JSON list of C-alpha atoms in Angstrom, two decimals:
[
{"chain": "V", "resi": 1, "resn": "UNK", "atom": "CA", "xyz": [34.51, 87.92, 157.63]},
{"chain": "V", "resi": 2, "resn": "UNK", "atom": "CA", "xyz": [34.55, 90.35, 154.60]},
{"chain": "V", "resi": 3, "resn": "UNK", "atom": "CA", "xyz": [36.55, 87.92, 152.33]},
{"chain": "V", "resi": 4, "resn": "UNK", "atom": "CA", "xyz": [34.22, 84.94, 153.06]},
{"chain": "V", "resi": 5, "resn": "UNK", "atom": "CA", "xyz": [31.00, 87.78, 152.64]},
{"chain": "V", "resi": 6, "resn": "UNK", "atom": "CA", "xyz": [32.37, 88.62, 149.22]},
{"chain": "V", "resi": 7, "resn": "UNK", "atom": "CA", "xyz": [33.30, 84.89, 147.92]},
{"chain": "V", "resi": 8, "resn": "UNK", "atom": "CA", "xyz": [29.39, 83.80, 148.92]},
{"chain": "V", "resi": 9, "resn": "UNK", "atom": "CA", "xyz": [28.01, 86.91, 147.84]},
{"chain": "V", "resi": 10, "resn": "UNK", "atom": "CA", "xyz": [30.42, 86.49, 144.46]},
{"chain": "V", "resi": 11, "resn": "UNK", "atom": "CA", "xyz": [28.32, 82.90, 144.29]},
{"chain": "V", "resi": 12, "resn": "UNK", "atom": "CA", "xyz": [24.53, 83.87, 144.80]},
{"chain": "V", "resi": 13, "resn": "UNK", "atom": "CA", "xyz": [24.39, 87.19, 143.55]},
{"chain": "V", "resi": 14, "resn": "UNK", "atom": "CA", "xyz": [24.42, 88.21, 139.62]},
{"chain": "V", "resi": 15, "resn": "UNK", "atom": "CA", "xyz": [27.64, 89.34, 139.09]},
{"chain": "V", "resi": 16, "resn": "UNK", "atom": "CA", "xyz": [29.57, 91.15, 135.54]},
{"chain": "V", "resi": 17, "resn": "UNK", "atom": "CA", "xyz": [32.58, 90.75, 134.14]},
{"chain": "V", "resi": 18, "resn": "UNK", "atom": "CA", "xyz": [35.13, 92.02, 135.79]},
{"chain": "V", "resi": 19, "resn": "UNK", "atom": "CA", "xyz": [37.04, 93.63, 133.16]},
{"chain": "V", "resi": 20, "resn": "UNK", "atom": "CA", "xyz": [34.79, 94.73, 130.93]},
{"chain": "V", "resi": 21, "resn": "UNK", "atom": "CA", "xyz": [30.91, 95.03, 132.51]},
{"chain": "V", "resi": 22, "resn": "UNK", "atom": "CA", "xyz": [29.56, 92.53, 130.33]},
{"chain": "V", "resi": 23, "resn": "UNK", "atom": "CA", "xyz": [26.64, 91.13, 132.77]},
{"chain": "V", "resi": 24, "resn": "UNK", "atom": "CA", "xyz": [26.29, 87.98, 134.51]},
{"chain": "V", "resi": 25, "resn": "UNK", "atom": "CA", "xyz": [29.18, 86.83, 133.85]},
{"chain": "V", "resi": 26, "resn": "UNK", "atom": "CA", "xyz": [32.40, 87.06, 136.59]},
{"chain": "V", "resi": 27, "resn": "UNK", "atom": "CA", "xyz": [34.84, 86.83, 133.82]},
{"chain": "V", "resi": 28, "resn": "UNK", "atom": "CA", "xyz": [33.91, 87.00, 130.24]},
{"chain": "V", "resi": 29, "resn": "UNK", "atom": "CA", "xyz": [35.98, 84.89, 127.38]},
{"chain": "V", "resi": 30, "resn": "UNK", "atom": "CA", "xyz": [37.73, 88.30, 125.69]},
{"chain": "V", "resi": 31, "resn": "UNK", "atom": "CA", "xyz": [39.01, 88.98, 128.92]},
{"chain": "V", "resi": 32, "resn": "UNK", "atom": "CA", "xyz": [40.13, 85.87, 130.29]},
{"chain": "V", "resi": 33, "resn": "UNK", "atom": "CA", "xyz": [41.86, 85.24, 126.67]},
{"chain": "V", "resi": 34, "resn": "UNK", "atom": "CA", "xyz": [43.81, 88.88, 127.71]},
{"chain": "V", "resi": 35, "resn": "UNK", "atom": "CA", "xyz": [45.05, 87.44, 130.80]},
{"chain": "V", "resi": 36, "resn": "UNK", "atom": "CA", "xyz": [47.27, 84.67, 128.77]},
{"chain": "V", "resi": 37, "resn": "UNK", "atom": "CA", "xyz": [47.24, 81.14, 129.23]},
{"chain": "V", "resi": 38, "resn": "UNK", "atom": "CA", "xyz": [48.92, 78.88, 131.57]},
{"chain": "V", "resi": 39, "resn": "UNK", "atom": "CA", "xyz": [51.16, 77.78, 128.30]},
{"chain": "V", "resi": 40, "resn": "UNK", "atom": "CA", "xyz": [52.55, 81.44, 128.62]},
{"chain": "V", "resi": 41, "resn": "UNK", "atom": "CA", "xyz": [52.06, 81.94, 124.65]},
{"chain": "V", "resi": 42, "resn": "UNK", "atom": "CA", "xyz": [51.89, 85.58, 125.01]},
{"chain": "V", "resi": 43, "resn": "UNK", "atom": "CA", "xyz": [54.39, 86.01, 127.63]},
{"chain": "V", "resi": 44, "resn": "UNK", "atom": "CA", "xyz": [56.69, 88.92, 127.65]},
{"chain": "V", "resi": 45, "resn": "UNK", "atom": "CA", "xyz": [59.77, 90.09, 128.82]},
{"chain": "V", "resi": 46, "resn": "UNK", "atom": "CA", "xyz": [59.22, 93.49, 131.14]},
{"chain": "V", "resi": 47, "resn": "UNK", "atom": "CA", "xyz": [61.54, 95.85, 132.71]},
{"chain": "V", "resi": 48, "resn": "UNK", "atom": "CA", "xyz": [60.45, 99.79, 133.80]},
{"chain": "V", "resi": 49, "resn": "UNK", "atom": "CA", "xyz": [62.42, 102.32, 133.12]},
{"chain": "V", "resi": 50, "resn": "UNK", "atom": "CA", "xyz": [64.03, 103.19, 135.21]},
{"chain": "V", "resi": 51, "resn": "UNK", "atom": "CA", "xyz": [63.99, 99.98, 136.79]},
{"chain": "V", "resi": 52, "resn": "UNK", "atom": "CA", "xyz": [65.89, 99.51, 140.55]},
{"chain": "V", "resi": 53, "resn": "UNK", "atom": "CA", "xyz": [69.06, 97.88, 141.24]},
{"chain": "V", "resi": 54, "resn": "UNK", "atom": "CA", "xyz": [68.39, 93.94, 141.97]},
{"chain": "V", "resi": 55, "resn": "UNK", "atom": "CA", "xyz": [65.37, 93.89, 139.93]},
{"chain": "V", "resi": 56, "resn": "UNK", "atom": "CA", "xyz": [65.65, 90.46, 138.28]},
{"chain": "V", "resi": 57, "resn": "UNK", "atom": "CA", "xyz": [64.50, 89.55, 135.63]},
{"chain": "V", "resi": 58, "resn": "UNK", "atom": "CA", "xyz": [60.42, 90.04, 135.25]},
{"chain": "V", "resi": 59, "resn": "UNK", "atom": "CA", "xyz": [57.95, 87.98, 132.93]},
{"chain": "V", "resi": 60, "resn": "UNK", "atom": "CA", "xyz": [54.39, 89.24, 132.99]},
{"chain": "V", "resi": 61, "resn": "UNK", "atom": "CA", "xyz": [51.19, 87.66, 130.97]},
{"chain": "V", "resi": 62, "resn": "UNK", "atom": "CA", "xyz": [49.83, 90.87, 130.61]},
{"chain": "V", "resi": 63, "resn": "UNK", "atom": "CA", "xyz": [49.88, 94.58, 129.81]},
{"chain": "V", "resi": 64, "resn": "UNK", "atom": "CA", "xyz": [48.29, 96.27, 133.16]},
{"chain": "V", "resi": 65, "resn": "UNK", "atom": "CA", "xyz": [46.02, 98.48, 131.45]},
{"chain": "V", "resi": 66, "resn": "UNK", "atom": "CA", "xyz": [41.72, 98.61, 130.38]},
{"chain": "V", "resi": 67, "resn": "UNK", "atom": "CA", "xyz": [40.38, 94.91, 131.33]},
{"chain": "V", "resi": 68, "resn": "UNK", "atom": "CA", "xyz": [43.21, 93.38, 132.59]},
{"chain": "V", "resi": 69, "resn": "UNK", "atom": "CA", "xyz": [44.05, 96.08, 135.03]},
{"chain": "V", "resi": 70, "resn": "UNK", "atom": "CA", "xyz": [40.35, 96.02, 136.09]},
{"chain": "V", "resi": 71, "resn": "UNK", "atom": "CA", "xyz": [40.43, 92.16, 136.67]},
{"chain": "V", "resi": 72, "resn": "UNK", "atom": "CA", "xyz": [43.41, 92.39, 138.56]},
{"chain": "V", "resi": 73, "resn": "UNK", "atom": "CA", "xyz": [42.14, 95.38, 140.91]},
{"chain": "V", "resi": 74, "resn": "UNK", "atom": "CA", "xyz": [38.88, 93.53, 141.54]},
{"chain": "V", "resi": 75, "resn": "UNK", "atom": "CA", "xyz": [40.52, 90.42, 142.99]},
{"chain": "V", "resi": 76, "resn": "UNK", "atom": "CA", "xyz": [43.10, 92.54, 145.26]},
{"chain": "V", "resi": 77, "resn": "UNK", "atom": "CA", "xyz": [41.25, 95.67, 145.92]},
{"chain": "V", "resi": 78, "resn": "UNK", "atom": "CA", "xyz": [37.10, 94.46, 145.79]},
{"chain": "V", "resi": 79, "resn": "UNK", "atom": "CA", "xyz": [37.92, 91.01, 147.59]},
{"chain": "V", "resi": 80, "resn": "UNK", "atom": "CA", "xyz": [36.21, 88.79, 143.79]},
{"chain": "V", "resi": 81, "resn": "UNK", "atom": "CA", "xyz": [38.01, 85.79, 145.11]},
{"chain": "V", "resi": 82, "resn": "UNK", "atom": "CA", "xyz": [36.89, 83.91, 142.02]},
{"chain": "V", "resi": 83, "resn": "UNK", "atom": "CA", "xyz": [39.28, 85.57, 139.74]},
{"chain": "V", "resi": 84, "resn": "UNK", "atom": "CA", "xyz": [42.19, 83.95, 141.93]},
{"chain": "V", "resi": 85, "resn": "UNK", "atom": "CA", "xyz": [41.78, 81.04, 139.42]},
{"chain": "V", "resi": 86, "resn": "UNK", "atom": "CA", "xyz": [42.36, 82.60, 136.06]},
{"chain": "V", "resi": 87, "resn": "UNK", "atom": "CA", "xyz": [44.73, 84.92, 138.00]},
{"chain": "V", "resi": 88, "resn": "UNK", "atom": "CA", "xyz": [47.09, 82.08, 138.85]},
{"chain": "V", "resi": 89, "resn": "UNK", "atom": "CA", "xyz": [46.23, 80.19, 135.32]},
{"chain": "V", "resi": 90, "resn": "UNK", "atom": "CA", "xyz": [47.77, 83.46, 133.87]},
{"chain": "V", "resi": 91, "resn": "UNK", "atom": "CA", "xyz": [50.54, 83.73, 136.80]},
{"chain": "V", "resi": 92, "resn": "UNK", "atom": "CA", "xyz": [51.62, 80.14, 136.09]},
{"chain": "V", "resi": 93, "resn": "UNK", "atom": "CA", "xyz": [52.45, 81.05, 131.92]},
{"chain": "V", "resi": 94, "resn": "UNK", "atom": "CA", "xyz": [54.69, 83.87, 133.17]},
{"chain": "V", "resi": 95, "resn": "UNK", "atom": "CA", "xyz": [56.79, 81.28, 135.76]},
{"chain": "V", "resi": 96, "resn": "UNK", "atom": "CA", "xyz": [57.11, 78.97, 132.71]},
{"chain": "V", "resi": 97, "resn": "UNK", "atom": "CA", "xyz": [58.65, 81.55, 131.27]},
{"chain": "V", "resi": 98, "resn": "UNK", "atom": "CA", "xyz": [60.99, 82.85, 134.23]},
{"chain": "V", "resi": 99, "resn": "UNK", "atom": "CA", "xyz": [63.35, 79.93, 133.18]},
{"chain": "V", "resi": 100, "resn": "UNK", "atom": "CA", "xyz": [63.37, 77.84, 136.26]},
{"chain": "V", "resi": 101, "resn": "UNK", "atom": "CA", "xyz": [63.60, 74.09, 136.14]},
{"chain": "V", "resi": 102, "resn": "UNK", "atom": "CA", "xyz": [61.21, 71.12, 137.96]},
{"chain": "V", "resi": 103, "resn": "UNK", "atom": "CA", "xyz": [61.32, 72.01, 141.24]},
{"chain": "V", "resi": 104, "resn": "UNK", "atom": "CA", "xyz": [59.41, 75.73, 140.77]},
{"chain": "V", "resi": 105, "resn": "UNK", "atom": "CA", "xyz": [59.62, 77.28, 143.92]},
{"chain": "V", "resi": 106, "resn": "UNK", "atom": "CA", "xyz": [57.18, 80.07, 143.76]},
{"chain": "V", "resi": 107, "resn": "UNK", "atom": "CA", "xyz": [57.81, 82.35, 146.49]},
{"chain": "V", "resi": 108, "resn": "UNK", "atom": "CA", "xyz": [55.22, 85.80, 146.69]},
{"chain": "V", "resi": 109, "resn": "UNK", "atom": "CA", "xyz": [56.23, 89.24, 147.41]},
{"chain": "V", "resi": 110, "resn": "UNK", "atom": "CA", "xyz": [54.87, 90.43, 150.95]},
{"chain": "V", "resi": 111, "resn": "UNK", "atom": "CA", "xyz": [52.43, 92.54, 151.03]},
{"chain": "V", "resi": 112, "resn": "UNK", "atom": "CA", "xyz": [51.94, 94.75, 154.37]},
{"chain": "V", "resi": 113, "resn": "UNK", "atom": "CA", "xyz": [49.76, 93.57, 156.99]},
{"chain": "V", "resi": 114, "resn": "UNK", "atom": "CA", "xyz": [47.79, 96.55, 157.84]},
{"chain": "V", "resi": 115, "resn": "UNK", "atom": "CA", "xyz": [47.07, 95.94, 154.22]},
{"chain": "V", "resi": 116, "resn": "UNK", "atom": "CA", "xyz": [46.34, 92.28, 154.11]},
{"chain": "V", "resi": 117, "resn": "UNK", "atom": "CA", "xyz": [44.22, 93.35, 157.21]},
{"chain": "V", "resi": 118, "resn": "UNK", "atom": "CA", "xyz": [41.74, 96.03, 155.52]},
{"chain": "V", "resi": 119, "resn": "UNK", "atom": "CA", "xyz": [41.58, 93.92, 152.03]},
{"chain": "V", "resi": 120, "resn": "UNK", "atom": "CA", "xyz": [40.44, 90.73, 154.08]},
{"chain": "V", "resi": 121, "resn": "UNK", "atom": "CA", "xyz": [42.66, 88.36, 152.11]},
{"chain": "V", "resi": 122, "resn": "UNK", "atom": "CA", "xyz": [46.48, 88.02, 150.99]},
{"chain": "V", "resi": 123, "resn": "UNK", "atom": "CA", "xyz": [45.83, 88.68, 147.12]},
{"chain": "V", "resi": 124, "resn": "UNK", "atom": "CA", "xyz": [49.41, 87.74, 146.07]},
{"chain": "V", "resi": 125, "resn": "UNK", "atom": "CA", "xyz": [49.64, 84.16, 147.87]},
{"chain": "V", "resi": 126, "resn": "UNK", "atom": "CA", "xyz": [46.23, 83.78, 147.08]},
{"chain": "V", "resi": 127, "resn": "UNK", "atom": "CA", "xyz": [46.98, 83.61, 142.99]},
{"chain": "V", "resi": 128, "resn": "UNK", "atom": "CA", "xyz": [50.40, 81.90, 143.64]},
{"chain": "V", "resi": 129, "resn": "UNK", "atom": "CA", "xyz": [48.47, 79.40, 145.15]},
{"chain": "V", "resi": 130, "resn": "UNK", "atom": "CA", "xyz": [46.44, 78.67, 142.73]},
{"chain": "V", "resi": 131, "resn": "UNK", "atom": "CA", "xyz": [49.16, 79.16, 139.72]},
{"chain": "V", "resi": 132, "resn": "UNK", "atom": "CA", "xyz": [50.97, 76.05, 141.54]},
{"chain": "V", "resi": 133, "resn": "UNK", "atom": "CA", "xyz": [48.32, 74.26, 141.83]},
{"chain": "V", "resi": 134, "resn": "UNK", "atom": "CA", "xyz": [47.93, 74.97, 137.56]},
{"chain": "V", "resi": 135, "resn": "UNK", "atom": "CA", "xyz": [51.51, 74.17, 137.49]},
{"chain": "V", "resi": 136, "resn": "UNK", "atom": "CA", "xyz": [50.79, 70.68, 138.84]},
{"chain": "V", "resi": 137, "resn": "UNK", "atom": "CA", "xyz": [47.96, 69.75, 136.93]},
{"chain": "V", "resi": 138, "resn": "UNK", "atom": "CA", "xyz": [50.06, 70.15, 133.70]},
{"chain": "V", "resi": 139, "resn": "UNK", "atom": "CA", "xyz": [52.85, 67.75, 135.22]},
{"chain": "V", "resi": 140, "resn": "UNK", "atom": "CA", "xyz": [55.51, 70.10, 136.78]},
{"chain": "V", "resi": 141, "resn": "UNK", "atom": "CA", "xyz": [56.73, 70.35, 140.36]},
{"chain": "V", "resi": 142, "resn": "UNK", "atom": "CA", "xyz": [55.62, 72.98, 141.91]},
{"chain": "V", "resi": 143, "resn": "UNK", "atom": "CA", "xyz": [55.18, 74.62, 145.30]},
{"chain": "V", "resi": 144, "resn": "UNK", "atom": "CA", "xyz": [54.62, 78.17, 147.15]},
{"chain": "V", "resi": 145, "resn": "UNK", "atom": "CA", "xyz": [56.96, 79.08, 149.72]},
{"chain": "V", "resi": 146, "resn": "UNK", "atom": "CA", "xyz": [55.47, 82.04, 151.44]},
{"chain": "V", "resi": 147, "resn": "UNK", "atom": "CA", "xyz": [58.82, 82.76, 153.25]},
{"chain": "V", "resi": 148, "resn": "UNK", "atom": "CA", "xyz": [59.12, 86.08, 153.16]},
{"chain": "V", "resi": 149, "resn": "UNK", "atom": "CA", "xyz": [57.67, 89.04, 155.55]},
{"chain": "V", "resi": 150, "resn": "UNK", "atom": "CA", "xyz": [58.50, 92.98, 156.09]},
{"chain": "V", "resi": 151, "resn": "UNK", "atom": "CA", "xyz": [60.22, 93.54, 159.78]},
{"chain": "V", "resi": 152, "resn": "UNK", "atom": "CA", "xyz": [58.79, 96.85, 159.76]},
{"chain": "V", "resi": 153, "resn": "UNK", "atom": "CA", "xyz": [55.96, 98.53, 159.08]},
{"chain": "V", "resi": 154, "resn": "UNK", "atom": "CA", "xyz": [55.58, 99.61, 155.67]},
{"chain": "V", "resi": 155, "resn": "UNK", "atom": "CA", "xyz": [53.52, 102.55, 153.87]},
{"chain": "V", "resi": 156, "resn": "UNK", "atom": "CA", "xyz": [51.08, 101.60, 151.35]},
{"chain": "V", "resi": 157, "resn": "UNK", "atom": "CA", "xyz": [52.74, 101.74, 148.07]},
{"chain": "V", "resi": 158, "resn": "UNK", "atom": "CA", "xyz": [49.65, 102.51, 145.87]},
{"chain": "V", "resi": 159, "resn": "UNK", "atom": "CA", "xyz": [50.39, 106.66, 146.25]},
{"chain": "V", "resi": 160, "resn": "UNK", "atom": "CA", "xyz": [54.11, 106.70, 146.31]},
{"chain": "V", "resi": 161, "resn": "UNK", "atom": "CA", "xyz": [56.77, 107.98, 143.50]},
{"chain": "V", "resi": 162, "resn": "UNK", "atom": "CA", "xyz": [59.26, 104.99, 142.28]},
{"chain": "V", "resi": 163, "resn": "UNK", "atom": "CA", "xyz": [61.93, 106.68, 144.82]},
{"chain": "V", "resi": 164, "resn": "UNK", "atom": "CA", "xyz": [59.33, 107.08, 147.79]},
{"chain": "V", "resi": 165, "resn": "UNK", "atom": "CA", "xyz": [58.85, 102.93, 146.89]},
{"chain": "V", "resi": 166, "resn": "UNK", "atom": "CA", "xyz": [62.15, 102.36, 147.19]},
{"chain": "V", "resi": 167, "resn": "UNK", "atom": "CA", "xyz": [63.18, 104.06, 150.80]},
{"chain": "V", "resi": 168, "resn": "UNK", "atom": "CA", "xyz": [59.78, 102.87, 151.78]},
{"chain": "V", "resi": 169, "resn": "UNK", "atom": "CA", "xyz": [61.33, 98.87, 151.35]},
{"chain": "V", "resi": 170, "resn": "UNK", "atom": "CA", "xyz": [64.55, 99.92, 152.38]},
{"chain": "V", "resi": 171, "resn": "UNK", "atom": "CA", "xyz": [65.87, 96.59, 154.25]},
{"chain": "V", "resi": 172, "resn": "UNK", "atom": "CA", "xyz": [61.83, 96.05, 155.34]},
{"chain": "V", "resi": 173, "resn": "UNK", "atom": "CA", "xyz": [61.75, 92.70, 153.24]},
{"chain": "V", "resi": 174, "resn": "UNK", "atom": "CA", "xyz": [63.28, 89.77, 155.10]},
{"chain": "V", "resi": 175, "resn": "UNK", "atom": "CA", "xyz": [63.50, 85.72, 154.91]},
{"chain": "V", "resi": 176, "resn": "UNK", "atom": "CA", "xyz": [60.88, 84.89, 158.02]},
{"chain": "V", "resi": 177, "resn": "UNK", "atom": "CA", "xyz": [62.03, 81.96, 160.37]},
{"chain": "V", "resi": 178, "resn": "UNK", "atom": "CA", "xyz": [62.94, 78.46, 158.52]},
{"chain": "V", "resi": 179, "resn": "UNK", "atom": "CA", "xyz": [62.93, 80.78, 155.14]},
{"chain": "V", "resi": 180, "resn": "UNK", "atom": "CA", "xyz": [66.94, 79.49, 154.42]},
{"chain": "V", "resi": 181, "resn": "UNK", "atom": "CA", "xyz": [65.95, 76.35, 154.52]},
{"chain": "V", "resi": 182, "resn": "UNK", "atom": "CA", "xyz": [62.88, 76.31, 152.47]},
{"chain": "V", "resi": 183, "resn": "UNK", "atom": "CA", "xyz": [65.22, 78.52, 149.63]},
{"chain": "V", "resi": 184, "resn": "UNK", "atom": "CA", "xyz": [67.61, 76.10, 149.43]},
{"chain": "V", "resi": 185, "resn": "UNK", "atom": "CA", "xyz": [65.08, 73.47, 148.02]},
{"chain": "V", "resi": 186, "resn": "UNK", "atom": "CA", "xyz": [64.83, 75.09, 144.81]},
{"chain": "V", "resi": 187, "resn": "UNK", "atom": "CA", "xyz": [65.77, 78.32, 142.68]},
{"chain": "V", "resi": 188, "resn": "UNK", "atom": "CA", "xyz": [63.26, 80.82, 143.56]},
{"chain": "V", "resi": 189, "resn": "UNK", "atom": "CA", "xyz": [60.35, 82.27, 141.20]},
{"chain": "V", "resi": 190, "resn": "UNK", "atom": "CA", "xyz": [59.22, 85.91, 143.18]},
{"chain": "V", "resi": 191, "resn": "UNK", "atom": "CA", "xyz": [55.83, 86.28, 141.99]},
{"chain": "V", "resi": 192, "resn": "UNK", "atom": "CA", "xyz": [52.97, 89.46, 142.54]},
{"chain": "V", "resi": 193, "resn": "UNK", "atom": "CA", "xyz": [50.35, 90.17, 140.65]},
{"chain": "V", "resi": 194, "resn": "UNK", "atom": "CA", "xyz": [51.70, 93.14, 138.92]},
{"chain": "V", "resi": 195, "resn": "UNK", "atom": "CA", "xyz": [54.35, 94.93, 138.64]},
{"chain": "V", "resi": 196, "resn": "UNK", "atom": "CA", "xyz": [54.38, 99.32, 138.37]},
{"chain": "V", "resi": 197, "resn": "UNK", "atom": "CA", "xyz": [57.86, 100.49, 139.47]},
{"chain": "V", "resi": 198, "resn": "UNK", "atom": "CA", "xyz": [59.60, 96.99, 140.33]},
{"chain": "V", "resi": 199, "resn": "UNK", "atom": "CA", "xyz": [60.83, 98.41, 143.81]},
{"chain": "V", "resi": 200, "resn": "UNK", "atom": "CA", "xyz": [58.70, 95.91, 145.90]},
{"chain": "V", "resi": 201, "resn": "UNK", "atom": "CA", "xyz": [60.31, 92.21, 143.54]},
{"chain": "V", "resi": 202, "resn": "UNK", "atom": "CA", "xyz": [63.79, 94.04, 143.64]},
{"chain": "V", "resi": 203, "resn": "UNK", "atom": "CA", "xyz": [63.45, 93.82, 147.70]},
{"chain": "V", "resi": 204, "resn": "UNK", "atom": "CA", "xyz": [62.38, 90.89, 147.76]},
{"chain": "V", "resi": 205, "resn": "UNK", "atom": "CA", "xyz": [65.34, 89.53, 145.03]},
{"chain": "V", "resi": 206, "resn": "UNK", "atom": "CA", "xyz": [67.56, 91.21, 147.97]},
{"chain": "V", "resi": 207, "resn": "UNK", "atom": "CA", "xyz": [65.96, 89.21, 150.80]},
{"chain": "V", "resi": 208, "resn": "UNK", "atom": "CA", "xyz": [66.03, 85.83, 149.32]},
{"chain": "V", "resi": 209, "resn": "UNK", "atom": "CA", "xyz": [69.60, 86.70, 148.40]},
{"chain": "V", "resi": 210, "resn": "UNK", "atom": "CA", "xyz": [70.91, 87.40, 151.87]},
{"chain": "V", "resi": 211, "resn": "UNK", "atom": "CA", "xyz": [68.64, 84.10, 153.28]},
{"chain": "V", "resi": 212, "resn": "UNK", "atom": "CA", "xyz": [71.17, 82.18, 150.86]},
{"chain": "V", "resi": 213, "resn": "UNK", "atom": "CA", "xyz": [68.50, 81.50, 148.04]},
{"chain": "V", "resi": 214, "resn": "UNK", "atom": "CA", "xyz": [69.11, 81.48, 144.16]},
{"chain": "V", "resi": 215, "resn": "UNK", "atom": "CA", "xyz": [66.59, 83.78, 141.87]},
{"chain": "V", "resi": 216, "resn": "UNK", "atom": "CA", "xyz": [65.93, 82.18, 138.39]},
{"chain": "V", "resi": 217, "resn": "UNK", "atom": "CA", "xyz": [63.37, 84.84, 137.63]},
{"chain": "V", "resi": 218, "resn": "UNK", "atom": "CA", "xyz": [60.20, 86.78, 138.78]},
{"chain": "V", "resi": 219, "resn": "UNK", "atom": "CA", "xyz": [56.67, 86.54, 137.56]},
{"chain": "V", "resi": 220, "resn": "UNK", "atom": "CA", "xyz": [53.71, 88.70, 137.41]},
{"chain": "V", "resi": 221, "resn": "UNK", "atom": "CA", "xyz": [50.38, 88.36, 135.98]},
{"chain": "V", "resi": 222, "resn": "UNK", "atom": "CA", "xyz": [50.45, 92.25, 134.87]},
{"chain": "V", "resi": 223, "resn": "UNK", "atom": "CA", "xyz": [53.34, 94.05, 133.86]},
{"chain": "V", "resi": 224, "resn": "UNK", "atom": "CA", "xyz": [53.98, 98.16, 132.15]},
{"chain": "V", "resi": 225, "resn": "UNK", "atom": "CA", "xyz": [52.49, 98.45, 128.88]},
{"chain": "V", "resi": 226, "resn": "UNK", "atom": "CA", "xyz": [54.88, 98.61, 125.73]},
{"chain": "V", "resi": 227, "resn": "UNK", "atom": "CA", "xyz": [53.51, 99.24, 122.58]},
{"chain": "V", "resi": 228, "resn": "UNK", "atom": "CA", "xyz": [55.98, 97.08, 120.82]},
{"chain": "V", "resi": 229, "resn": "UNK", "atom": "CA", "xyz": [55.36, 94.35, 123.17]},
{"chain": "V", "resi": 230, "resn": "UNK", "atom": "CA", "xyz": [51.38, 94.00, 123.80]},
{"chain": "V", "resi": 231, "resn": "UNK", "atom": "CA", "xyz": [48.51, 93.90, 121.14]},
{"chain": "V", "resi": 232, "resn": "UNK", "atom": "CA", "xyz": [45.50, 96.47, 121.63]},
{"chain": "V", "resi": 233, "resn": "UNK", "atom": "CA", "xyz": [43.23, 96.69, 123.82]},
{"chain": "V", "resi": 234, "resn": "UNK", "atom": "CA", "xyz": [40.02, 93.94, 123.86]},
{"chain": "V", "resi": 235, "resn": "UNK", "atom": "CA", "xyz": [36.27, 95.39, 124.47]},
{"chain": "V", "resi": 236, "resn": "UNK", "atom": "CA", "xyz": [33.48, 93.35, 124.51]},
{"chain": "V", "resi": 237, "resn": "UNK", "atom": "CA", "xyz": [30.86, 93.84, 121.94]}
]
């Protein structure tokens, strides 16, 4: 009920952008232009520091910080489904960049259920949804395999240190039911939204490992700011 209350609401009621304020406008052209393009022009490499062991290797469209951090916090957090678009537009540049050939095989990092639950929606497949459905409209194969799923219950990882991340996945990420076969298909793009501490794509690297699958490279619309790698900030006059 709440997601479907926020998409009409998102519809019928004047809305601003979501990074920036500017009014009546759900997504304003600075910002979207921050976000990247499905090309993935301004694609970058990313890696924290310290990153975990497994972490492969990570290809964001965007620093997560000001606007872009904003835009990506309203679609997971405030339920503004409408940003799932430009999201996955965004998304789709950084698997173009992860080095995987026709088939892509995007498959999303789980998020907990109690989660999913209280935010009304699955953020995460919700953009990989729509950056394979980007991915087709330019010509390439592409698909969402939404094979993977924690066996255990899992803390939310918003408040936790790197290490507390790390024995909070511990072996929780796992290839559901009919996941080996799906993996075999193609080599596997993980894909989130963003990336902080890379704990929650390096268990999921590990669980598409052990289900027999082949990682070409992980995705992310928002990835940790490096000066040497992203331009300055955008504000909206």
């Amino acid at each position: 009920m709440r997601a479907w209350w926020t998409e009409f609401a998102g519809l019928v009621l004047p809305v601003d952008c979501a990074g920036c304020g500017r009014p009546r406008t759900t997504l304003c052209g600075g910002c979207a232009e921050l976000l990247g393009s499905p090309d993935g022009a301004a694609v970058r490499r990313v890696r924290p520091d310290p990153a975990p062991g497994g972490l492969p290797e990570v290809h964001a469209a965007a620093g997560y910080a000001d606007e872009v951090r904003a835009v990506v916090l309203a679609h997971k957090e405030r339920g503004a489904l409408g940003l799932a678009r430009p999201l996955g537009a965004a998304l789709a540049g950084a698997v173009l960049r992860a080095g995987a050939a026709d088939p892509l095989l995007l498959v999303p990092v789980p998020s907990a259920r109690r989660t999913v639950a209280a935010r009304g929606h699955d953020a995460t497949r919700r953009i990989a949804r729509c950056a394979a459905a980007e991915l087709r409209r330019s010509g390439r194969r592409a698909r969402v395999a939404a094979v993977l799923r924690h066996r255990r219950e899992v803390a939310d990882q918003t408040r936790l240190s790197g290490r507390e991340r790390l024995e909070n996945l511990a072996d929780a990420v796992v290839a559901g039911k009919g996941g080996r076969g799906l993996l075999a298909v193609a080599p596997v793009v993980l894909v989130d939204d963003l990336m902080t501490t890379g704990s929650s794509l390096a268990a999921a690297a590990r669980a598409v490992e052990a289900a027999g699958g082949r990682i070409a490279g992980a995705a992310v619309v928002a990835g940790p700011v490096e000066t040497e790698l992203w331009p300055g900030t955008h504000r909206c006059s």
